[in-house]
PDB file of C-alpha atoms and ligand atoms in Angstrom:
ATOM      1  CA  MET A   1       2.044   0.190  17.718  1.00 93.00           C
ATOM      2  CA  THR A   2       2.307   0.307  13.819  1.00 97.00           C
ATOM      3  CA  LEU A   3       0.223  -2.040  12.131  1.00 98.00           C
ATOM      4  CA  VAL A   4       1.028  -4.537   9.444  1.00 98.00           C
ATOM      5  CA  MET A   5      -1.260  -4.510   6.041  1.00 98.00           C
ATOM      6  CA  GLY A   6      -0.642  -7.859   4.063  1.00 98.00           C
ATOM      7  CA  ILE A   7      -0.987  -7.293   0.253  1.00 98.00           C
ATOM      8  CA  VAL A   8      -3.417 -10.175  -1.458  1.00 96.00           C
ATOM      9  CA  ASN A   9      -3.135  -8.953  -5.113  1.00 93.00           C
ATOM     10  CA  VAL A  10      -5.862 -10.767  -6.916  1.00 92.00           C
ATOM     11  CA  THR A  11      -4.407 -10.003 -10.558  1.00 84.00           C
ATOM     12  CA  PRO A  12      -2.724 -12.167 -13.043  1.00 78.00           C
ATOM     13  CA  ASP A  13      -0.073  -9.637 -14.024  1.00 61.00           C
ATOM     14  CA  SER A  14       1.051  -8.269 -10.401  1.00 52.00           C
ATOM     15  CA  PHE A  15       4.690  -8.030 -10.766  1.00 43.00           C
ATOM     16  CA  SER A  16       5.291  -8.907  -7.408  1.00 52.00           C
ATOM     17  CA  ASP A  17       3.405 -12.045  -6.869  1.00 55.00           C
ATOM     18  CA  GLY A  18       3.403 -13.391 -10.444  1.00 50.00           C
ATOM     19  CA  GLY A  19      -0.430 -13.955 -10.487  1.00 52.00           C
ATOM     20  CA  ARG A  20      -0.414 -16.818  -8.130  1.00 54.00           C
ATOM     21  CA  TYR A  21      -3.216 -15.667  -6.161  1.00 56.00           C
ATOM     22  CA  ALA A  22      -5.271 -14.953  -9.080  1.00 55.00           C
ATOM     23  CA  ASP A  23      -7.699 -17.811  -8.151  1.00 80.00           C
ATOM     24  CA  ALA A  24     -10.258 -16.523  -5.413  1.00 89.00           C
ATOM     25  CA  GLU A  25      -9.777 -19.520  -3.095  1.00 91.00           C
ATOM     26  CA  ALA A  26      -6.312 -19.337  -3.346  1.00 92.00           C
ATOM     27  CA  ALA A  27      -6.521 -15.582  -2.689  1.00 94.00           C
ATOM     28  CA  VAL A  28      -8.318 -16.301   0.464  1.00 96.00           C
ATOM     29  CA  ALA A  29      -6.230 -18.815   1.657  1.00 95.00           C
ATOM     30  CA  HIS A  30      -2.889 -16.524   1.187  1.00 96.00           C
ATOM     31  CA  GLY A  31      -5.057 -13.860   3.302  1.00 97.00           C
ATOM     32  CA  LEU A  32      -5.592 -15.967   6.141  1.00 98.00           C
ATOM     33  CA  ALA A  33      -1.866 -17.067   6.131  1.00 98.00           C
ATOM     34  CA  LEU A  34      -0.868 -13.600   6.010  1.00 98.00           C
ATOM     35  CA  ARG A  35      -3.477 -12.842   9.206  1.00 98.00           C
ATOM     36  CA  ALA A  36      -1.828 -16.042  10.976  1.00 98.00           C
ATOM     37  CA  GLN A  37       1.771 -14.462  10.303  1.00 98.00           C
ATOM     38  CA  GLY A  38       0.676 -11.201  12.172  1.00 97.00           C
ATOM     39  CA  ALA A  39      -1.550  -9.203   9.416  1.00 98.00           C
ATOM     40  CA  HIS A  40      -3.817  -6.383  11.313  1.00 98.00           C
ATOM     41  CA  ILE A  41      -5.454  -5.834   7.937  1.00 98.00           C
ATOM     42  CA  LEU A  42      -5.629  -7.417   4.507  1.00 98.00           C
ATOM     43  CA  ASP A  43      -5.429  -5.064   1.300  1.00 98.00           C
ATOM     44  CA  VAL A  44      -7.385  -6.668  -1.393  1.00 98.00           C
ATOM     45  CA  GLY A  45      -6.683  -5.653  -5.154  1.00 96.00           C
ATOM     46  CA  GLY A  46      -8.099  -6.458  -8.581  1.00 93.00           C
ATOM     47  CA  GLU A  47      -6.090  -4.051 -10.718  1.00 91.00           C
ATOM     48  CA  SER A  48      -2.554  -3.824 -11.138  1.00 85.00           C
ATOM     49  CA  THR A  49      -0.721  -0.643 -10.310  1.00 80.00           C
ATOM     50  CA  ARG A  50       2.555  -1.646 -11.744  1.00 76.00           C
ATOM     51  CA  PRO A  51       4.278   0.682 -14.176  1.00 73.00           C
ATOM     52  CA  GLY A  52       3.114   0.170 -17.976  1.00 74.00           C
ATOM     53  CA  ALA A  53      -0.082  -1.850 -16.519  1.00 79.00           C
ATOM     54  CA  GLU A  54      -3.318  -1.504 -18.529  1.00 81.00           C
ATOM     55  CA  ARG A  55      -6.460  -0.569 -17.055  1.00 86.00           C
ATOM     56  CA  VAL A  56      -9.288  -3.296 -16.669  1.00 90.00           C
ATOM     57  CA  ASP A  57     -12.886  -2.966 -16.174  1.00 93.00           C
ATOM     58  CA  PRO A  58     -14.378  -2.437 -13.131  1.00 95.00           C
ATOM     59  CA  ARG A  59     -16.440  -5.461 -13.730  1.00 95.00           C
ATOM     60  CA  LEU A  60     -13.538  -7.459 -14.119  1.00 93.00           C
ATOM     61  CA  GLU A  61     -11.928  -6.164 -11.161  1.00 95.00           C
ATOM     62  CA  GLN A  62     -14.833  -6.741  -8.765  1.00 95.00           C
ATOM     63  CA  ASP A  63     -15.025 -10.346 -10.182  1.00 94.00           C
ATOM     64  CA  ARG A  64     -11.596 -10.967  -8.964  1.00 94.00           C
ATOM     65  CA  ALA A  65     -11.640  -8.831  -5.779  1.00 96.00           C
ATOM     66  CA  LEU A  66     -15.165  -9.185  -4.065  1.00 96.00           C
ATOM     67  CA  PRO A  67     -15.507 -12.897  -3.404  1.00 96.00           C
ATOM     68  CA  VAL A  68     -12.099 -12.487  -1.540  1.00 97.00           C
ATOM     69  CA  VAL A  69     -13.153  -9.027   0.519  1.00 98.00           C
ATOM     70  CA  ARG A  70     -16.435 -10.933   1.320  1.00 98.00           C
ATOM     71  CA  ALA A  71     -15.003 -14.343   2.505  1.00 98.00           C
ATOM     72  CA  LEU A  72     -11.511 -12.281   4.389  1.00 98.00           C
ATOM     73  CA  ALA A  73     -14.350 -10.083   6.101  1.00 98.00           C
ATOM     74  CA  ASP A  74     -16.754 -12.957   6.918  1.00 98.00           C
ATOM     75  CA  ALA A  75     -13.603 -14.152   8.901  1.00 98.00           C
ATOM     76  CA  GLY A  76     -13.464 -11.384  11.128  1.00 98.00           C
ATOM     77  CA  ILE A  77     -10.824  -9.770   9.448  1.00 98.00           C
ATOM     78  CA  ALA A  78     -10.004  -6.010   8.741  1.00 98.00           C
ATOM     79  CA  VAL A  79     -10.268  -5.776   4.857  1.00 98.00           C
ATOM     80  CA  SER A  80      -9.355  -2.877   2.567  1.00 98.00           C
ATOM     81  CA  ILE A  81     -10.193  -2.770  -0.839  1.00 98.00           C
ATOM     82  CA  ASP A  82      -7.366  -1.524  -3.368  1.00 98.00           C
ATOM     83  CA  THR A  83      -8.963   0.287  -6.209  1.00 97.00           C
ATOM     84  CA  MET A  84      -9.276   3.450  -8.012  1.00 97.00           C
ATOM     85  CA  ASN A  85     -13.248   3.008  -9.243  1.00 97.00           C
ATOM     86  CA  ALA A  86     -15.731   4.534  -6.915  1.00 98.00           C
ATOM     87  CA  VAL A  87     -18.221   1.633  -8.154  1.00 98.00           C
ATOM     88  CA  THR A  88     -15.680  -1.080  -6.980  1.00 98.00           C
ATOM     89  CA  ALA A  89     -14.785   0.655  -3.801  1.00 98.00           C
ATOM     90  CA  VAL A  90     -18.699   1.169  -2.911  1.00 98.00           C
ATOM     91  CA  ALA A  91     -19.584  -2.636  -3.577  1.00 98.00           C
ATOM     92  CA  ALA A  92     -16.576  -3.950  -1.628  1.00 98.00           C
ATOM     93  CA  VAL A  93     -17.606  -1.787   1.426  1.00 98.00           C
ATOM     94  CA  GLU A  94     -21.041  -3.477   0.928  1.00 98.00           C
ATOM     95  CA  ALA A  95     -19.145  -6.679   0.782  1.00 98.00           C
ATOM     96  CA  GLY A  96     -17.528  -6.210   4.110  1.00 98.00           C
ATOM     97  CA  ALA A  97     -14.555  -3.953   3.725  1.00 98.00           C
ATOM     98  CA  ARG A  98     -13.918  -0.689   6.196  1.00 98.00           C
ATOM     99  CA  ILE A  99     -10.863   0.950   4.372  1.00 98.00           C
ATOM    100  CA  VAL A 100     -11.049   2.326   0.400  1.00 98.00           C
ATOM    101  CA  ASN A 101      -7.441   2.459  -0.610  1.00 98.00           C
ATOM    102  CA  ASP A 102      -7.408   4.665  -3.384  1.00 98.00           C
ATOM    103  CA  VAL A 103      -3.663   5.082  -4.934  1.00 96.00           C
ATOM    104  CA  SER A 104      -4.633   8.180  -7.192  1.00 96.00           C
ATOM    105  CA  GLY A 105      -6.202   9.859  -3.970  1.00 97.00           C
ATOM    106  CA  GLY A 106      -9.562  10.489  -5.570  1.00 97.00           C
ATOM    107  CA  LEU A 107      -8.021  11.896  -8.784  1.00 97.00           C
ATOM    108  CA  ALA A 108      -8.584   8.919 -10.992  1.00 96.00           C
ATOM    109  CA  ASP A 109     -12.142   8.701 -10.597  1.00 97.00           C
ATOM    110  CA  PRO A 110     -14.196  11.963 -10.291  1.00 97.00           C
ATOM    111  CA  GLU A 111     -16.888   9.765  -7.915  1.00 98.00           C
ATOM    112  CA  MET A 112     -14.531   8.479  -5.287  1.00 98.00           C
ATOM    113  CA  PHE A 113     -14.788  10.977  -2.531  1.00 98.00           C
ATOM    114  CA  ALA A 114     -18.499  11.319  -2.458  1.00 98.00           C
ATOM    115  CA  ALA A 115     -18.983   7.550  -2.802  1.00 98.00           C
ATOM    116  CA  VAL A 116     -16.879   6.615   0.361  1.00 98.00           C
ATOM    117  CA  ALA A 117     -18.196  10.018   2.026  1.00 98.00           C
ATOM    118  CA  SER A 118     -21.930   8.190   1.962  1.00 98.00           C
ATOM    119  CA  SER A 119     -20.296   4.546   2.629  1.00 97.00           C
ATOM    120  CA  GLY A 120     -18.964   5.234   6.091  1.00 95.00           C
ATOM    121  CA  ALA A 121     -15.787   3.440   4.931  1.00 98.00           C
ATOM    122  CA  ASP A 122     -12.081   5.305   5.926  1.00 98.00           C
ATOM    123  CA  ILE A 123     -10.137   6.043   3.138  1.00 98.00           C
ATOM    124  CA  VAL A 124      -6.289   6.006   1.886  1.00 98.00           C
ATOM    125  CA  ILE A 125      -5.397   8.882  -0.201  1.00 98.00           C
ATOM    126  CA  SER A 126      -2.178   8.232  -1.813  1.00 98.00           C
ATOM    127  CA  HIS A 127      -0.020  10.926  -3.514  1.00 97.00           C
ATOM    128  CA  TRP A 128      -0.450  10.449  -6.915  1.00 96.00           C
ATOM    129  CA  ARG A 129       0.133  12.276 -10.192  1.00 94.00           C
ATOM    130  CA  GLY A 130      -1.380  10.023 -12.854  1.00 88.00           C
ATOM    131  CA  HIS A 131      -1.761   6.549 -14.285  1.00 86.00           C
ATOM    132  CA  SER A 132       1.217   4.413 -14.405  1.00 77.00           C
ATOM    133  CA  ALA A 133       1.132   4.608 -18.266  1.00 76.00           C
ATOM    134  CA  ASP A 134       2.963   8.112 -17.924  1.00 77.00           C
ATOM    135  CA  MET A 135       3.679   8.674 -14.260  1.00 73.00           C
ATOM    136  CA  TYR A 136       7.699   8.680 -14.543  1.00 78.00           C
ATOM    137  CA  ALA A 137       7.123  11.830 -17.026  1.00 83.00           C
ATOM    138  CA  ARG A 138       5.040  13.570 -13.898  1.00 85.00           C
ATOM    139  CA  ALA A 139       8.007  12.882 -11.647  1.00 86.00           C
ATOM    140  CA  GLN A 140       9.210  16.811 -11.800  1.00 91.00           C
ATOM    141  CA  TYR A 141      10.026  18.106  -8.551  1.00 95.00           C
ATOM    142  CA  ALA A 142      11.639  21.087  -7.060  1.00 94.00           C
ATOM    143  CA  ASP A 143      11.259  19.548  -3.491  1.00 96.00           C
ATOM    144  CA  VAL A 144       9.574  16.278  -3.542  1.00 97.00           C
ATOM    145  CA  ALA A 145       9.082  15.870   0.102  1.00 97.00           C
ATOM    146  CA  THR A 146       7.112  19.262   0.192  1.00 97.00           C
ATOM    147  CA  GLU A 147       5.315  18.519  -2.774  1.00 97.00           C
ATOM    148  CA  VAL A 148       3.879  15.709  -1.263  1.00 98.00           C
ATOM    149  CA  VAL A 149       2.896  16.948   2.060  1.00 98.00           C
ATOM    150  CA  THR A 150       1.190  20.291   0.245  1.00 97.00           C
ATOM    151  CA  GLU A 151      -0.372  18.009  -2.401  1.00 97.00           C
ATOM    152  CA  LEU A 152      -1.732  15.681  -0.069  1.00 98.00           C
ATOM    153  CA  ALA A 153      -2.801  18.246   2.434  1.00 97.00           C
ATOM    154  CA  SER A 154      -4.960  19.871  -0.758  1.00 96.00           C
ATOM    155  CA  ARG A 155      -6.535  16.132  -0.977  1.00 97.00           C
ATOM    156  CA  VAL A 156      -7.460  15.921   2.693  1.00 97.00           C
ATOM    157  CA  ASP A 157      -9.168  19.496   1.848  1.00 97.00           C
ATOM    158  CA  GLU A 158     -11.063  18.174  -1.216  1.00 98.00           C
ATOM    159  CA  ALA A 159     -12.272  15.124   0.913  1.00 98.00           C
ATOM    160  CA  ALA A 160     -13.527  17.122   3.775  1.00 98.00           C
ATOM    161  CA  ALA A 161     -15.469  19.355   1.186  1.00 98.00           C
ATOM    162  CA  ALA A 162     -17.137  16.054  -0.263  1.00 98.00           C
ATOM    163  CA  GLY A 163     -18.014  15.137   3.438  1.00 98.00           C
ATOM    164  CA  ILE A 164     -14.874  12.932   4.473  1.00 98.00           C
ATOM    165  CA  ALA A 165     -14.222  13.938   7.870  1.00 97.00           C
ATOM    166  CA  PRO A 166     -10.236  14.083   8.186  1.00 96.00           C
ATOM    167  CA  SER A 167     -10.476  11.353  11.175  1.00 97.00           C
ATOM    168  CA  ARG A 168     -11.594   9.109   8.139  1.00 98.00           C
ATOM    169  CA  VAL A 169      -8.406   9.772   6.063  1.00 98.00           C
ATOM    170  CA  ILE A 170      -4.751   7.795   6.133  1.00 98.00           C
ATOM    171  CA  LEU A 171      -2.394   9.469   3.849  1.00 98.00           C
ATOM    172  CA  ASP A 172      -0.097   7.584   2.110  1.00 98.00           C
ATOM    173  CA  PRO A 173       3.233   9.407   0.380  1.00 98.00           C
ATOM    174  CA  GLY A 174       2.938   7.010  -2.736  1.00 98.00           C
ATOM    175  CA  VAL A 175       6.406   5.469  -2.779  1.00 98.00           C
ATOM    176  CA  GLY A 176       6.809   4.255  -6.572  1.00 95.00           C
ATOM    177  CA  PHE A 177       3.841   6.614  -7.910  1.00 95.00           C
ATOM    178  CA  GLY A 178       5.493   9.729 -10.124  1.00 93.00           C
ATOM    179  CA  LYS A 179       8.509   9.390  -8.291  1.00 95.00           C
ATOM    180  CA  LYS A 180      11.891   7.746  -9.485  1.00 92.00           C
ATOM    181  CA  GLY A 181      14.880   5.843  -7.382  1.00 92.00           C
ATOM    182  CA  ALA A 182      16.165   9.213  -5.140  1.00 95.00           C
ATOM    183  CA  GLN A 183      13.067  10.835  -4.942  1.00 97.00           C
ATOM    184  CA  ASN A 184      11.362   8.031  -2.794  1.00 98.00           C
ATOM    185  CA  TRP A 185      14.057   8.532  -0.338  1.00 98.00           C
ATOM    186  CA  ALA A 186      13.851  11.824  -0.224  1.00 98.00           C
ATOM    187  CA  THR A 187       9.618  11.654   0.095  1.00 98.00           C
ATOM    188  CA  LEU A 188      10.735   8.858   3.210  1.00 98.00           C
ATOM    189  CA  GLN A 189      12.833  11.278   4.636  1.00 97.00           C
ATOM    190  CA  GLY A 190      10.200  13.352   5.386  1.00 96.00           C
ATOM    191  CA  LEU A 191       7.641  11.224   6.381  1.00 97.00           C
ATOM    192  CA  GLY A 192       7.785  12.649  10.040  1.00 96.00           C
ATOM    193  CA  ARG A 193       6.653  15.964   8.282  1.00 96.00           C
ATOM    194  CA  LEU A 194       3.198  14.092   6.544  1.00 97.00           C
ATOM    195  CA  VAL A 195       2.597  12.194  10.246  1.00 96.00           C
ATOM    196  CA  ALA A 196       2.291  15.785  11.352  1.00 94.00           C
ATOM    197  CA  VAL A 197      -0.588  16.444   8.919  1.00 92.00           C
ATOM    198  CA  GLY A 198      -1.685  12.837   9.320  1.00 84.00           C
ATOM    199  CA  PRO A 199      -2.022  11.864  12.078  1.00 82.00           C
ATOM    200  CA  ARG A 200      -2.314   8.059  10.052  1.00 97.00           C
ATOM    201  CA  VAL A 201      -0.013   7.317   7.698  1.00 98.00           C
ATOM    202  CA  LEU A 202       0.202   4.304   5.710  1.00 98.00           C
ATOM    203  CA  VAL A 203       3.681   3.251   3.754  1.00 98.00           C
ATOM    204  CA  GLY A 204       3.866   0.997   1.001  1.00 98.00           C
ATOM    205  CA  THR A 205       7.726   0.278   0.194  1.00 98.00           C
ATOM    206  CA  SER A 206       7.393  -3.609  -0.233  1.00 98.00           C
ATOM    207  CA  ARG A 207       9.423  -5.071  -3.170  1.00 97.00           C
ATOM    208  CA  LYS A 208       9.742  -1.750  -5.021  1.00 97.00           C
ATOM    209  CA  ARG A 209      11.991  -0.876  -7.868  1.00 96.00           C
ATOM    210  CA  PHE A 210      13.700   1.903  -5.578  1.00 97.00           C
ATOM    211  CA  LEU A 211      14.761  -0.691  -3.152  1.00 98.00           C
ATOM    212  CA  ALA A 212      15.963  -2.824  -5.882  1.00 98.00           C
ATOM    213  CA  GLU A 213      17.861   0.035  -7.420  1.00 97.00           C
ATOM    214  CA  ALA A 214      19.657   0.588  -3.721  1.00 97.00           C
ATOM    215  CA  LEU A 215      20.605  -3.084  -3.182  1.00 97.00           C
ATOM    216  CA  ALA A 216      22.015  -3.549  -6.595  1.00 97.00           C
ATOM    217  CA  GLU A 217      24.100  -0.443  -6.518  1.00 94.00           C
ATOM    218  CA  PRO A 218      27.301  -1.783  -4.651  1.00 95.00           C
ATOM    219  CA  ARG A 219      27.262  -4.916  -5.968  1.00 94.00           C
ATOM    220  CA  GLU A 220      27.014  -3.405  -9.764  1.00 94.00           C
ATOM    221  CA  GLU A 221      24.096  -5.756 -10.573  1.00 96.00           C
ATOM    222  CA  ASP A 222      21.112  -5.175 -13.046  1.00 97.00           C
ATOM    223  CA  PRO A 223      18.049  -4.151 -10.242  1.00 97.00           C
ATOM    224  CA  ALA A 224      16.193  -6.642 -12.258  1.00 96.00           C
ATOM    225  CA  GLU A 225      18.390  -9.303 -10.949  1.00 96.00           C
ATOM    226  CA  VAL A 226      17.618  -8.673  -6.972  1.00 97.00           C
ATOM    227  CA  SER A 227      15.819 -11.159  -5.832  1.00 97.00           C
ATOM    228  CA  GLU A 228      12.276 -11.346  -4.110  1.00 97.00           C
ATOM    229  CA  ASP A 229      14.203 -12.298  -0.531  1.00 97.00           C
ATOM    230  CA  ARG A 230      16.449  -9.221  -0.574  1.00 98.00           C
ATOM    231  CA  ARG A 231      13.586  -7.136  -1.671  1.00 98.00           C
ATOM    232  CA  ASP A 232      11.907  -8.455   1.557  1.00 98.00           C
ATOM    233  CA  LEU A 233      14.454  -7.989   3.955  1.00 98.00           C
ATOM    234  CA  ALA A 234      14.895  -4.407   2.429  1.00 98.00           C
ATOM    235  CA  THR A 235      11.184  -3.999   3.222  1.00 98.00           C
ATOM    236  CA  ALA A 236      11.060  -5.100   6.478  1.00 98.00           C
ATOM    237  CA  VAL A 237      14.049  -2.602   7.414  1.00 98.00           C
ATOM    238  CA  THR A 238      12.060   0.254   5.500  1.00 98.00           C
ATOM    239  CA  SER A 239       9.153  -0.529   7.790  1.00 98.00           C
ATOM    240  CA  VAL A 240      10.792  -0.322  10.820  1.00 98.00           C
ATOM    241  CA  LEU A 241      12.048   3.067   9.849  1.00 98.00           C
ATOM    242  CA  ALA A 242       8.551   4.046   8.819  1.00 98.00           C
ATOM    243  CA  ALA A 243       7.301   2.592  12.318  1.00 98.00           C
ATOM    244  CA  GLN A 244      10.100   4.885  13.721  1.00 97.00           C
ATOM    245  CA  ALA A 245       9.225   7.519  11.831  1.00 97.00           C
ATOM    246  CA  GLY A 246       5.303   7.602  13.107  1.00 97.00           C
ATOM    247  CA  ALA A 247       3.672   5.298  10.427  1.00 98.00           C
ATOM    248  CA  TRP A 248       0.443   4.102  11.578  1.00 98.00           C
ATOM    249  CA  ALA A 249       0.808   0.857   9.298  1.00 98.00           C
ATOM    250  CA  VAL A 250       3.108  -0.637   6.434  1.00 98.00           C
ATOM    251  CA  ARG A 251       1.881  -2.496   3.634  1.00 98.00           C
ATOM    252  CA  VAL A 252       3.586  -5.676   2.698  1.00 98.00           C
ATOM    253  CA  HIS A 253       4.056  -8.830   0.799  1.00 98.00           C
ATOM    254  CA  ASP A 254       6.343 -10.703   3.159  1.00 98.00           C
ATOM    255  CA  VAL A 255       4.374 -10.138   6.264  1.00 98.00           C
ATOM    256  CA  ALA A 256       6.131 -12.510   8.586  1.00 98.00           C
ATOM    257  CA  ALA A 257       9.354 -10.930   8.005  1.00 98.00           C
ATOM    258  CA  THR A 258       8.043  -7.419   8.377  1.00 98.00           C
ATOM    259  CA  SER A 259       5.980  -8.343  11.407  1.00 98.00           C
ATOM    260  CA  ASP A 260       9.553  -9.944  13.251  1.00 98.00           C
ATOM    261  CA  ALA A 261      11.299  -6.606  12.123  1.00 98.00           C
ATOM    262  CA  LEU A 262       8.749  -4.587  14.400  1.00 98.00           C
ATOM    263  CA  VAL A 263       8.976  -6.971  16.978  1.00 97.00           C
ATOM    264  CA  VAL A 264      12.285  -6.574  17.234  1.00 97.00           C
ATOM    265  CA  ALA A 265      12.153  -2.920  17.170  1.00 96.00           C
ATOM    266  CA  ARG A 266       9.579  -2.653  19.775  1.00 95.00           C
ATOM    267  CA  SER A 267      11.852  -4.620  22.059  1.00 95.00           C
ATOM    268  CA  TRP A 268      14.549  -2.683  21.395  1.00 94.00           C
ATOM    269  CA  GLU A 269      12.883   0.328  22.650  1.00 91.00           C
ATOM    270  CA  GLY A 270      11.575  -1.738  25.749  1.00 90.00           C
ATOM    271  CA  ASP A 271       7.773  -3.023  24.435  1.00 78.00           C
ATOM    272  CA  SER A 272       7.991  -6.533  24.407  1.00 60.00           C
ATOM    273  CA  ARG A 273       4.518  -7.316  23.507  1.00 57.00           C
ATOM    274  CA  TRP A 274       4.058  -9.142  20.031  1.00 49.00           C
ATOM    275  CA  ALA A 275       2.926  -7.397  16.831  1.00 46.00           C
ATOM    276  CA  SER A 276      -0.789  -9.487  17.008  1.00 49.00           C
ATOM    277  CA  PRO A 277      -2.341 -11.187  19.523  1.00 46.00           C
ATOM    278  CA  THR A 278      -3.730 -13.680  16.741  1.00 50.00           C
ATOM    279  CA  ARG A 279      -0.280 -14.621  15.734  1.00 48.00           C
ATOM    280  CA  SER A 280       0.138 -18.270  15.384  1.00 45.00           C
ATOM    281  CA  ARG A 281       3.832 -18.877  14.617  1.00 42.00           C
TER     282      ARG A 281
HETATM  283  N1  LIG B   1       1.495   0.426  -3.928  1.00 80.89           N
HETATM  284  C1  LIG B   1       0.770  -0.669  -4.511  1.00 80.89           C
HETATM  285  C2  LIG B   1      -0.308  -0.794  -4.823  1.00 80.89           C
HETATM  286  N2  LIG B   1      -1.358  -0.272  -3.982  1.00 80.89           N
HETATM  287  N3  LIG B   1      -1.728   1.181  -2.001  1.00 80.89           N
HETATM  288  C3  LIG B   1      -1.139   2.103  -0.998  1.00 80.89           C
HETATM  289  N4  LIG B   1      -1.717   2.645  -0.107  1.00 80.89           N
HETATM  290  N5  LIG B   1       0.177   2.383  -0.979  1.00 80.89           N
HETATM  291  C4  LIG B   1       1.072   1.883  -1.817  1.00 80.89           C
HETATM  292  O1  LIG B   1       2.239   2.022  -1.860  1.00 80.89           O
HETATM  293  C5  LIG B   1       1.028   0.950  -3.147  1.00 80.89           C
HETATM  294  C6  LIG B   1      -0.512   0.444  -3.005  1.00 80.89           C
HETATM  295  C7  LIG B   1       2.111  -1.174  -5.707  1.00 80.89           C
HETATM  296  O2  LIG B   1       2.433  -2.348  -5.205  1.00 80.89           O
HETATM  297  P1  LIG B   1       1.894  -3.823  -5.434  1.00 80.89           P
HETATM  298  O3  LIG B   1       1.374  -3.974  -6.894  1.00 80.89           O
HETATM  299  O4  LIG B   1       3.097  -4.671  -5.142  1.00 80.89           O
HETATM  300  O5  LIG B   1       0.716  -4.285  -4.631  1.00 80.89           O
END
């Protein structure tokens, strides 16, 4: 069964929640609501990775994220910390996080793999080619699906050399990171090959620009005008397709929509069990 990872961004500049959860109390309440809607894991982040975002000081990142990690972990929820900083990863694991979600796959901070190795946490290693300020300049591929698999396999080797057993690694194709429009679709078409390397693969398409571009095209719209609701529906569809390709988990903002979509897909396949035993609506 594919798990649902709900997004709890604790940043004032997140492009997708507009900073509504910048306040810790509101972020915790949002996390609990996502849990009730069927999230199995909550991903807490204190630094935005949206295109063009400024880096934030790790102390500010921790001030934002750690109280939220602690409260959600204390409530018995599996929490991941979305960070590229080893110091933040270690502090979050001490606060109760079980997974370190590093969109740079250990490339942004040379201390990351060693820190995670000794923390005992699992790690999400995403495909990444550079910080958001210049990631599109690095989106040069002859065969993007193959290069994503090859580059991630070498990151797994590097993690193993630092003391992280492959069984603790979750791979992520890094949709939208150093990839433009069609390159994201080509990457997703190759998902089965990544699952073969994995075997735990996380996929994050939620509300991303490539979905808005696809939705805008037939109506000749500006992708920026595509509403959040339409992006959430598209995300539920890509999440089902990712599940069918063998994804271990999908990372989404609208947990209710994606959980419903996954239940429907599983029912079609003959499995009528619900997404989560704690689901309350
Ligand atoms: N995408 C974003 C942030 N963190 N983490 C993982 N593992 N995979 C992703 O695709 C991913 C991520 C950017 O989206 P957001 O700013 O809306 O959270």
